[in-house]
Tab-separated table of C-alpha atoms and ligand atoms in Angstrom:
chain	number	residue	atom	x	y	z
A	224	MET	CA	188.036	86.074	36.712
A	225	ALA	CA	185.545	88.901	37.413
A	226	ALA	CA	186.619	92.056	36.562
A	227	ALA	CA	187.774	95.151	39.157
A	228	GLY	CA	183.913	96.803	39.881
A	229	ASP	CA	182.579	93.457	39.067
A	230	PRO	CA	180.176	92.526	42.171
A	231	LYS	CA	180.589	89.729	42.485
A	232	GLY	CA	184.631	89.838	42.143
A	233	ARG	CA	186.243	90.741	45.810
A	234	ALA	CA	186.150	94.989	45.658
A	235	GLY	CA	181.952	93.592	45.114
A	236	TRP	CA	181.548	91.882	47.792
A	237	SER	CA	183.663	94.338	50.813
A	238	PHE	CA	181.958	96.877	49.305
A	239	ARG	CA	178.871	94.920	49.690
A	240	ALA	CA	179.718	93.264	53.299
A	241	TRP	CA	180.967	96.860	54.239
A	242	LYS	CA	178.222	98.195	53.594
A	243	SER	CA	175.896	95.249	55.145
A	244	ARG	CA	177.723	95.521	57.774
A	245	TRP	CA	177.461	99.373	58.457
A	246	ARG	CA	173.586	99.591	58.113
A	247	ARG	CA	173.833	96.696	60.698
A	248	LEU	CA	175.347	99.821	62.641
A	249	TRP	CA	173.638	101.895	61.966
A	250	ARG	CA	169.920	100.273	62.803
A	251	SER	CA	171.821	99.136	66.043
A	252	GLU	CA	172.526	102.274	67.130
A	253	ALA	CA	169.705	105.282	65.289
A	254	GLU	CA	167.050	103.394	65.655
A	255	PRO	CA	165.878	105.389	68.752
A	256	SER	CA	162.027	104.282	68.242
A	257	LYS	CA	162.656	100.092	68.576
A	258	PRO	CA	162.602	99.213	72.699
A	259	LEU	CA	165.691	99.892	74.008
A	260	ILE	CA	166.190	96.719	74.802
A	261	GLN	CA	164.809	95.591	71.245
A	262	ARG	CA	169.059	97.604	70.307
A	263	VAL	CA	171.178	96.333	73.548
A	264	ALA	CA	170.023	92.776	71.284
A	265	ARG	CA	170.926	93.964	68.515
A	266	GLN	CA	173.435	94.858	69.710
A	267	ALA	CA	174.503	92.015	71.601
A	268	SER	CA	173.690	89.947	68.092
A	269	LEU	CA	176.611	91.464	66.438
A	270	THR	CA	179.178	91.251	68.631
A	271	PHE	CA	178.300	87.870	69.483
A	272	PRO	CA	177.452	86.489	66.817
A	273	GLY	CA	178.209	82.845	68.347
A	274	THR	CA	179.157	81.243	64.604
A	275	ARG	CA	181.865	79.378	66.565
A	276	GLY	CA	182.284	78.069	70.037
A	277	SER	CA	183.364	80.097	73.208
A	278	GLY	CA	185.048	83.900	72.556
A	279	ASP	CA	184.272	83.385	68.535
A	280	GLY	CA	183.051	87.389	68.708
A	281	GLU	CA	186.360	88.456	70.295
A	282	ALA	CA	187.960	87.094	66.326
A	283	SER	CA	185.795	89.054	64.716
A	284	GLY	CA	186.425	92.666	63.242
A	285	GLY	CA	185.370	95.637	65.370
A	286	PHE	CA	185.565	93.329	68.188
A	287	GLU	CA	186.057	95.866	70.858
A	288	GLU	CA	183.805	98.791	69.187
A	289	ASN	CA	180.988	96.483	69.302
A	290	LEU	CA	181.557	95.405	73.065
A	291	SER	CA	181.688	99.884	73.875
A	292	ARG	CA	178.414	100.067	71.488
A	293	LEU	CA	177.225	97.503	73.403
A	294	ARG	CA	177.925	98.510	76.995
A	295	SER	CA	177.331	102.336	76.017
A	296	LEU	CA	173.343	101.144	74.957
A	297	LEU	CA	173.258	98.906	78.338
A	298	GLY	CA	174.595	101.575	79.990
A	299	GLN	CA	171.460	103.438	79.609
A	300	VAL	CA	168.434	100.590	80.507
A	301	ARG	CA	165.840	101.489	83.417
A	302	ALA	CA	163.918	98.764	85.095
A	303	ARG	CA	161.149	100.665	83.075
A	304	ASP	CA	161.896	99.517	79.269
A	305	VAL	CA	162.363	95.987	80.461
A	306	GLY	CA	158.248	95.804	81.672
A	307	LEU	CA	159.686	96.809	85.531
A	308	ALA	CA	159.035	100.341	86.752
A	309	GLY	CA	157.451	99.993	90.257
A	310	ARG	CA	158.433	96.456	90.874
A	311	ARG	CA	160.646	97.579	93.019
A	312	ALA	CA	158.076	98.829	95.409
A	313	SER	CA	156.067	95.927	95.206
A	314	PRO	CA	155.147	94.140	98.466
A	315	ARG	CA	155.414	91.070	97.099
A	316	ALA	CA	159.291	91.762	95.895
A	317	ARG	CA	160.054	92.973	99.361
A	318	ALA	CA	159.064	89.891	100.614
A	319	ARG	CA	160.706	86.547	101.330
A	320	ALA	CA	157.733	84.162	102.336
A	321	PRO	CA	159.052	80.887	103.594
A	322	GLY	CA	158.842	78.268	99.989
A	323	ARG	CA	159.454	81.588	97.492
A	324	PRO	CA	163.318	81.431	96.090
A	325	PRO	CA	165.142	83.857	96.993
A	326	VAL	CA	166.171	84.325	93.143
A	327	SER	CA	163.873	84.691	89.706
A	328	TYR	CA	165.054	84.787	85.275
A	329	MET	CA	163.607	85.975	83.658
A	330	SER	CA	164.592	85.263	80.631
A	331	ILE	CA	164.216	87.854	77.755
A	332	CYS	CA	165.924	85.691	73.938
A	333	GLU	CA	168.832	83.474	73.911
A	334	THR	CA	170.452	82.678	71.058
A	335	PRO	CA	174.301	80.263	69.900
A	336	GLY	CA	175.747	83.861	70.865
A	337	PHE	CA	174.173	85.933	73.349
A	338	SER	CA	171.534	84.893	75.972
A	339	LEU	CA	170.472	88.470	77.585
A	340	GLY	CA	167.614	88.025	80.866
A	341	VAL	CA	167.144	89.743	84.561
A	342	PHE	CA	168.318	88.398	87.653
A	343	LEU	CA	165.499	89.218	90.781
A	344	LEU	CA	166.663	89.426	93.158
A	345	ARG	CA	165.846	89.022	97.329
A	346	ALA	CA	165.926	90.912	100.506
A	347	GLY	CA	169.488	90.535	101.418
A	348	ALA	CA	169.478	87.050	98.587
A	349	ARG	CA	173.030	85.970	97.412
A	350	VAL	CA	174.099	84.413	93.619
A	351	PRO	CA	177.217	82.699	95.337
A	352	LEU	CA	180.371	82.840	93.988
A	353	HIS	CA	180.441	81.187	90.353
A	354	ASP	CA	182.734	80.940	86.663
A	355	HIS	CA	181.757	81.868	83.697
A	356	PRO	CA	184.550	80.239	81.678
A	357	GLY	CA	185.519	81.279	78.496
A	358	MET	CA	182.604	83.982	78.952
A	359	HIS	CA	181.604	87.364	78.499
A	360	GLY	CA	179.661	88.945	81.110
A	361	LEU	CA	178.015	93.072	80.851
A	362	LEU	CA	175.810	93.554	84.191
A	363	ARG	CA	173.050	96.388	84.385
A	364	VAL	CA	171.223	97.278	87.540
A	365	LEU	CA	167.498	98.046	87.173
A	366	TYR	CA	167.139	99.130	90.939
A	367	GLY	CA	168.340	98.131	94.179
A	368	THR	CA	171.669	97.921	95.136
A	369	VAL	CA	174.650	94.611	94.309
A	370	ARG	CA	177.300	94.203	95.730
A	371	ILE	CA	179.474	92.751	93.153
A	372	SER	CA	183.379	90.591	94.161
A	373	CYS	CA	185.281	89.896	91.293
A	374	LEU	CA	187.785	87.455	91.160
A	375	ASP	CA	189.880	85.331	88.382
A	376	LYS	CA	191.510	81.477	89.240
A	377	LEU	CA	195.562	82.270	89.042
A	378	GLU	CA	197.985	79.236	87.116
A	379	PRO	CA	199.718	77.603	90.531
A	380	GLY	CA	202.789	78.701	89.648
A	381	PRO	CA	205.816	77.696	90.655
A	382	GLY	CA	205.975	80.929	93.727
A	383	ALA	CA	203.351	79.206	94.662
A	384	PRO	CA	202.513	79.056	98.471
A	385	PRO	CA	201.057	75.910	100.084
A	386	PRO	CA	197.913	75.787	99.927
A	387	PRO	CA	195.952	76.760	103.041
A	388	PRO	CA	196.423	74.110	106.255
A	389	GLY	CA	192.727	74.341	107.142
A	390	ALA	CA	192.076	72.704	103.685
A	391	PRO	CA	189.426	69.490	104.066
A	392	ASP	CA	190.911	66.671	103.252
A	393	GLY	CA	191.085	65.058	99.599
A	394	ALA	CA	190.146	69.212	98.737
A	395	ALA	CA	192.424	71.515	95.182
A	396	PRO	CA	191.851	74.921	96.161
A	397	ARG	CA	193.610	76.489	93.791
A	398	PRO	CA	195.289	80.094	93.447
A	399	GLY	CA	193.106	83.141	92.851
A	400	VAL	CA	193.081	87.318	93.816
A	401	LEU	CA	190.279	88.975	94.589
A	402	ARG	CA	189.649	92.018	92.740
A	403	SER	CA	187.650	94.501	94.185
A	404	SER	CA	183.956	94.304	95.685
A	405	ALA	CA	182.157	97.424	94.717
A	406	GLU	CA	178.630	98.270	95.117
A	407	PHE	CA	176.106	99.289	92.085
A	408	THR	CA	172.781	100.998	91.272
A	409	GLU	CA	171.310	102.502	88.221
A	410	ALA	CA	173.429	105.561	88.053
A	411	SER	CA	176.683	102.925	87.839
A	412	ALA	CA	177.958	101.218	84.442
A	413	PRO	CA	177.578	98.378	83.705
A	414	CYS	CA	180.114	95.836	85.194
A	415	VAL	CA	182.132	93.514	82.690
A	416	LEU	CA	183.551	90.600	82.774
A	417	THR	CA	186.039	88.851	80.366
A	418	PRO	CA	187.492	85.020	80.079
A	419	SER	CA	190.244	86.086	81.890
A	420	ARG	CA	190.079	88.883	84.486
A	421	ASP	CA	186.361	89.126	86.530
A	422	ASN	CA	185.979	86.080	85.616
A	423	LEU	CA	183.932	84.617	88.657
A	424	HIS	CA	181.396	87.132	90.473
A	425	GLN	CA	179.772	86.728	93.960
A	426	ILE	CA	176.490	88.718	93.622
A	427	GLN	CA	174.226	90.353	96.755
A	428	ALA	CA	171.632	92.606	97.103
A	429	VAL	CA	172.255	94.740	100.036
A	430	ARG	CA	169.997	96.873	101.729
A	431	GLY	CA	166.509	95.626	100.311
A	432	PRO	CA	165.319	93.939	96.858
A	433	ALA	CA	167.203	94.724	93.695
A	434	ALA	CA	167.672	93.719	89.333
A	435	PHE	CA	169.985	93.676	87.061
A	436	LEU	CA	169.994	92.818	83.318
A	437	ASP	CA	172.049	89.728	82.482
A	438	VAL	CA	174.166	89.695	78.888
A	439	LEU	CA	176.441	86.651	79.044
A	440	ALA	CA	178.421	84.944	75.463
A	441	PRO	CA	178.477	83.416	74.820
A	442	PRO	CA	175.570	80.961	77.500
A	443	TYR	CA	176.850	78.696	79.417
A	444	ASP	CA	176.355	75.000	78.082
A	445	PRO	CA	177.832	72.236	79.130
A	446	THR	CA	178.491	70.023	76.047
A	447	GLN	CA	181.115	72.576	75.383
A	448	GLY	CA	182.771	73.205	78.669
A	449	ARG	CA	181.167	75.618	79.573
A	450	GLU	CA	179.608	75.027	82.988
A	451	CYS	CA	178.833	76.659	85.862
A	452	ARG	CA	180.424	75.926	89.127
A	453	TYR	CA	180.622	77.652	92.859
A	454	TYR	CA	183.607	78.262	94.329
A	455	GLN	CA	184.330	79.209	98.109
A	456	VAL	CA	187.189	81.442	99.754
A	457	LEU	CA	189.241	79.737	101.632
A	458	GLU	CA	191.322	82.316	103.274
A	459	ARG	CA	192.985	85.626	102.369
A	460	LEU	CA	196.391	86.345	102.013
A	461	PRO	CA	198.184	89.913	102.014
A	462	LEU	CA	199.513	90.483	98.022
A	463	GLY	CA	202.236	92.809	98.427
A	464	GLY	CA	202.152	93.352	101.722
A	465	THR	CA	202.148	92.396	105.401
A	466	GLU	CA	199.277	93.853	107.075
A	467	GLU	CA	196.311	92.843	107.053
A	468	ALA	CA	192.830	94.981	106.527
A	469	PRO	CA	189.704	94.594	108.413
A	470	GLU	CA	187.301	92.014	107.009
A	471	GLY	CA	184.966	94.115	103.736
A	472	SER	CA	187.621	96.617	104.124
A	473	THR	CA	188.873	97.087	100.230
A	474	ARG	CA	192.089	99.074	101.129
A	475	ASP	CA	193.868	95.861	100.726
A	476	LEU	CA	192.379	94.484	96.639
A	477	PRO	CA	193.819	92.696	94.844
A	478	ARG	CA	194.635	90.220	98.361
A	479	ALA	CA	195.399	86.728	97.163
A	480	VAL	CA	193.064	83.828	98.025
A	481	TRP	CA	193.131	80.121	98.005
A	482	LEU	CA	189.054	79.603	96.145
A	483	LEU	CA	188.382	75.550	96.461
A	484	GLU	CA	185.133	75.040	93.773
A	485	THR	CA	183.156	73.652	96.026
A	486	PRO	CA	178.587	71.974	94.865
A	487	LYS	CA	175.552	74.077	94.532
A	488	ALA	CA	175.056	75.742	97.595
A	489	GLU	CA	171.411	74.693	98.700
A	490	ASP	CA	169.952	78.291	100.129
A	491	PHE	CA	170.541	79.203	96.529
A	492	TRP	CA	167.857	78.416	94.348
A	493	GLY	CA	165.688	79.817	92.607
A	494	GLU	CA	162.703	80.141	89.366
A	495	GLU	CA	161.307	81.907	86.301
A	496	GLU	CA	159.323	83.997	85.550
A	497	PRO	CA	157.759	85.446	82.521
A	498	TYR	CA	158.875	88.808	81.000
A	499	PRO	CA	157.004	91.191	80.959
A	500	GLY	CA	159.021	93.120	78.297
A	501	PRO	CA	159.184	93.937	74.591
A	502	LYS	CA	159.057	91.620	72.672
A	503	VAL	CA	162.559	91.120	71.828
A	504	LEU	CA	164.366	89.578	67.948
A	505	PRO	CA	167.254	89.481	68.585
B	145	FE2	FE1	177.357	84.879	87.025
């Protein structure tokens, strides 16, 4: 049995683990010489180590603290930090020529715990309503303006209203809640989703092209039950009131909706582009 103070004993290991963790935390926040996007990736790997299935990061110690640090770092990222300075003014970025995809993706890095990349949306492009099963997500706008609508599926309870009469034959709509709909710019704090809150969203570029940095943890993986599914909002229902607000209004949020799983929209497609920013090692 190891004596107290023996580096091979419990106290020795605890101290070493603490020292190692502190050093990693210190490095993630206190190394201003590292490119900001590298510090984001390192903090993401601390927050979402990806050692076991979905949501593993949440089970590890200090998850909320690490998530808060990641959110703070992400909130500092600008377009120039990922090599996109000047991109917003590029005629190429504004153009939506026939045959060009509405959305592009630049992968920065990916581990079993998270993926980090940039989505580029051309003017008016829309990422349709979709879910992130068992995942966290953090979204930071780099340029332009996006409208993000956040929803959740609800478990059908005994008091649930009957399915809407307009549902297609054979469809199985399920109740949901539209929690928020708001515009985000580079002046906004990151938008955060969790496995249980704001897990579905739709993202639309408004008034021109837009780009956002995206952290997904763990990454989508159909073999692990994390397949991206798309939805359509069938019908709006008043939640806690009978007065309908005008279309597009946020006065009546949150509000109940019916959600119907749909195939991916035909006008939503994309391509990968090379990432032009600093090299990142998570
Ligand atoms: Fe998403």
